Amino acid sequence: MRRRIAVPLLAAGTVASTLAVAAPAQAHGYVSS
């Protein structure tokens, strides 16, 4: 039963940490002024 809860929590943590790391990299481009 404990593993049934731990696996989705681990997956959610992995997704959240990936998004947290990738968020600053979404601002690609150049400054025009």
Coordinates of N, CA, C and O in Angstrom, one line a residue:
M1 N 0.8 -1.2 0.0 CA 0.0 0.0 0.0 C 0.9 1.3 0.0 O 0.6 2.2 -0.6
R2 N 2.0 1.2 0.7 CA 2.8 2.4 0.8 C 3.5 2.7 -0.5 O 3.6 3.8 -0.9
R3 N 3.8 1.6 -1.3 CA 4.4 1.8 -2.6 C 3.4 2.4 -3.6 O 3.8 3.2 -4.5
R4 N 2.2 2.1 -3.4 CA 1.1 2.6 -4.3 C 1.0 4.1 -4.1 O 0.6 4.8 -5.1
I5 N 1.3 4.7 -3.0 CA 1.3 6.1 -2.8 C 2.6 6.7 -3.2 O 2.7 7.8 -3.8
A6 N 3.7 6.1 -2.9 CA 5.1 6.6 -3.1 C 5.4 6.8 -4.6 O 6.0 7.8 -5.0
V7 N 5.0 5.9 -5.5 CA 5.3 6.0 -6.9 C 4.7 7.2 -7.6 O 5.4 7.9 -8.2
P8 N 3.4 7.5 -7.4 CA 2.9 8.7 -8.0 C 3.5 10.0 -7.4 O 3.7 11.0 -8.1
L9 N 3.8 10.0 -6.1 CA 4.4 11.1 -5.5 C 5.8 11.4 -6.1 O 6.2 12.5 -6.4
L10 N 6.5 10.3 -6.3 CA 7.9 10.4 -6.9 C 7.8 10.9 -8.4 O 8.5 11.8 -8.8
A11 N 6.8 10.4 -9.1 CA 6.6 10.9 -10.5 C 6.2 12.3 -10.5 O 6.7 13.1 -11.3
A12 N 5.3 12.8 -9.6 CA 4.9 14.2 -9.6 C 6.1 15.1 -9.2 O 6.3 16.2 -9.7
G13 N 6.9 14.6 -8.3 CA 8.1 15.4 -7.9 C 9.1 15.5 -9.0 O 9.7 16.6 -9.2
T14 N 9.3 14.5 -9.8 CA 10.2 14.5 -11.0 C 9.7 15.5 -12.0 O 10.4 16.3 -12.5
V15 N 8.4 15.5 -12.3 CA 7.8 16.4 -13.3 C 7.9 17.8 -12.8 O 8.3 18.7 -13.5
A16 N 7.6 18.1 -11.5 CA 7.7 19.4 -10.9 C 9.1 19.9 -11.0 O 9.3 21.1 -11.3
S17 N 10.1 19.1 -10.6 CA 11.5 19.6 -10.6 C 12.0 19.8 -12.1 O 12.7 20.8 -12.3
T18 N 11.5 19.0 -13.0 CA 11.9 19.3 -14.4 C 11.3 20.6 -14.9 O 12.0 21.4 -15.6
L19 N 10.1 20.9 -14.6 CA 9.5 22.1 -15.0 C 10.1 23.3 -14.3 O 10.3 24.4 -14.9
A20 N 10.5 23.2 -13.0 CA 11.2 24.2 -12.3 C 12.5 24.6 -12.9 O 12.9 25.7 -13.0
V21 N 13.2 23.6 -13.4 CA 14.5 23.8 -14.0 C 14.4 24.3 -15.4 O 15.1 25.2 -15.9
A22 N 13.4 23.9 -16.2 CA 13.2 24.3 -17.5 C 12.5 25.7 -17.7 O 12.6 26.3 -18.7
A23 N 11.8 26.2 -16.6 CA 11.1 27.4 -16.7 C 12.0 28.6 -17.1 O 11.6 29.4 -18.0
P24 N 13.2 28.8 -16.6 CA 14.0 29.9 -17.0 C 14.5 29.8 -18.4 O 14.8 30.9 -19.0
A25 N 14.5 28.7 -19.0 CA 15.0 28.5 -20.3 C 14.0 28.8 -21.4 O 14.3 28.6 -22.6
Q26 N 12.8 29.2 -21.1 CA 11.8 29.5 -22.0 C 11.9 30.8 -22.7 O 11.2 31.2 -23.6
A27 N 12.8 31.7 -22.2 CA 12.9 33.0 -22.6 C 14.1 33.1 -23.6 O 15.0 33.9 -23.4
H28 N 14.1 32.4 -24.7 CA 15.1 32.5 -25.7 C 14.8 33.6 -26.7 O 13.7 34.0 -26.9
G29 N 15.8 34.2 -27.2 CA 15.6 35.3 -28.2 C 16.7 36.3 -28.0 O 17.8 36.0 -27.6
Y30 N 16.4 37.6 -28.4 CA 17.3 38.6 -28.3 C 16.6 39.9 -27.8 O 15.4 40.0 -27.9
V31 N 17.4 40.8 -27.3 CA 16.9 42.1 -26.9 C 17.0 43.1 -28.0 O 18.1 43.3 -28.6
S32 N 15.9 43.7 -28.4 CA 15.9 44.6 -29.5 C 16.1 46.1 -29.2 O 16.3 46.9 -30.1
S33 N 16.1 46.4 -27.9 CA 16.4 47.8 -27.6 C 17.5 48.0 -26.6 O 17.9 47.0 -26.0

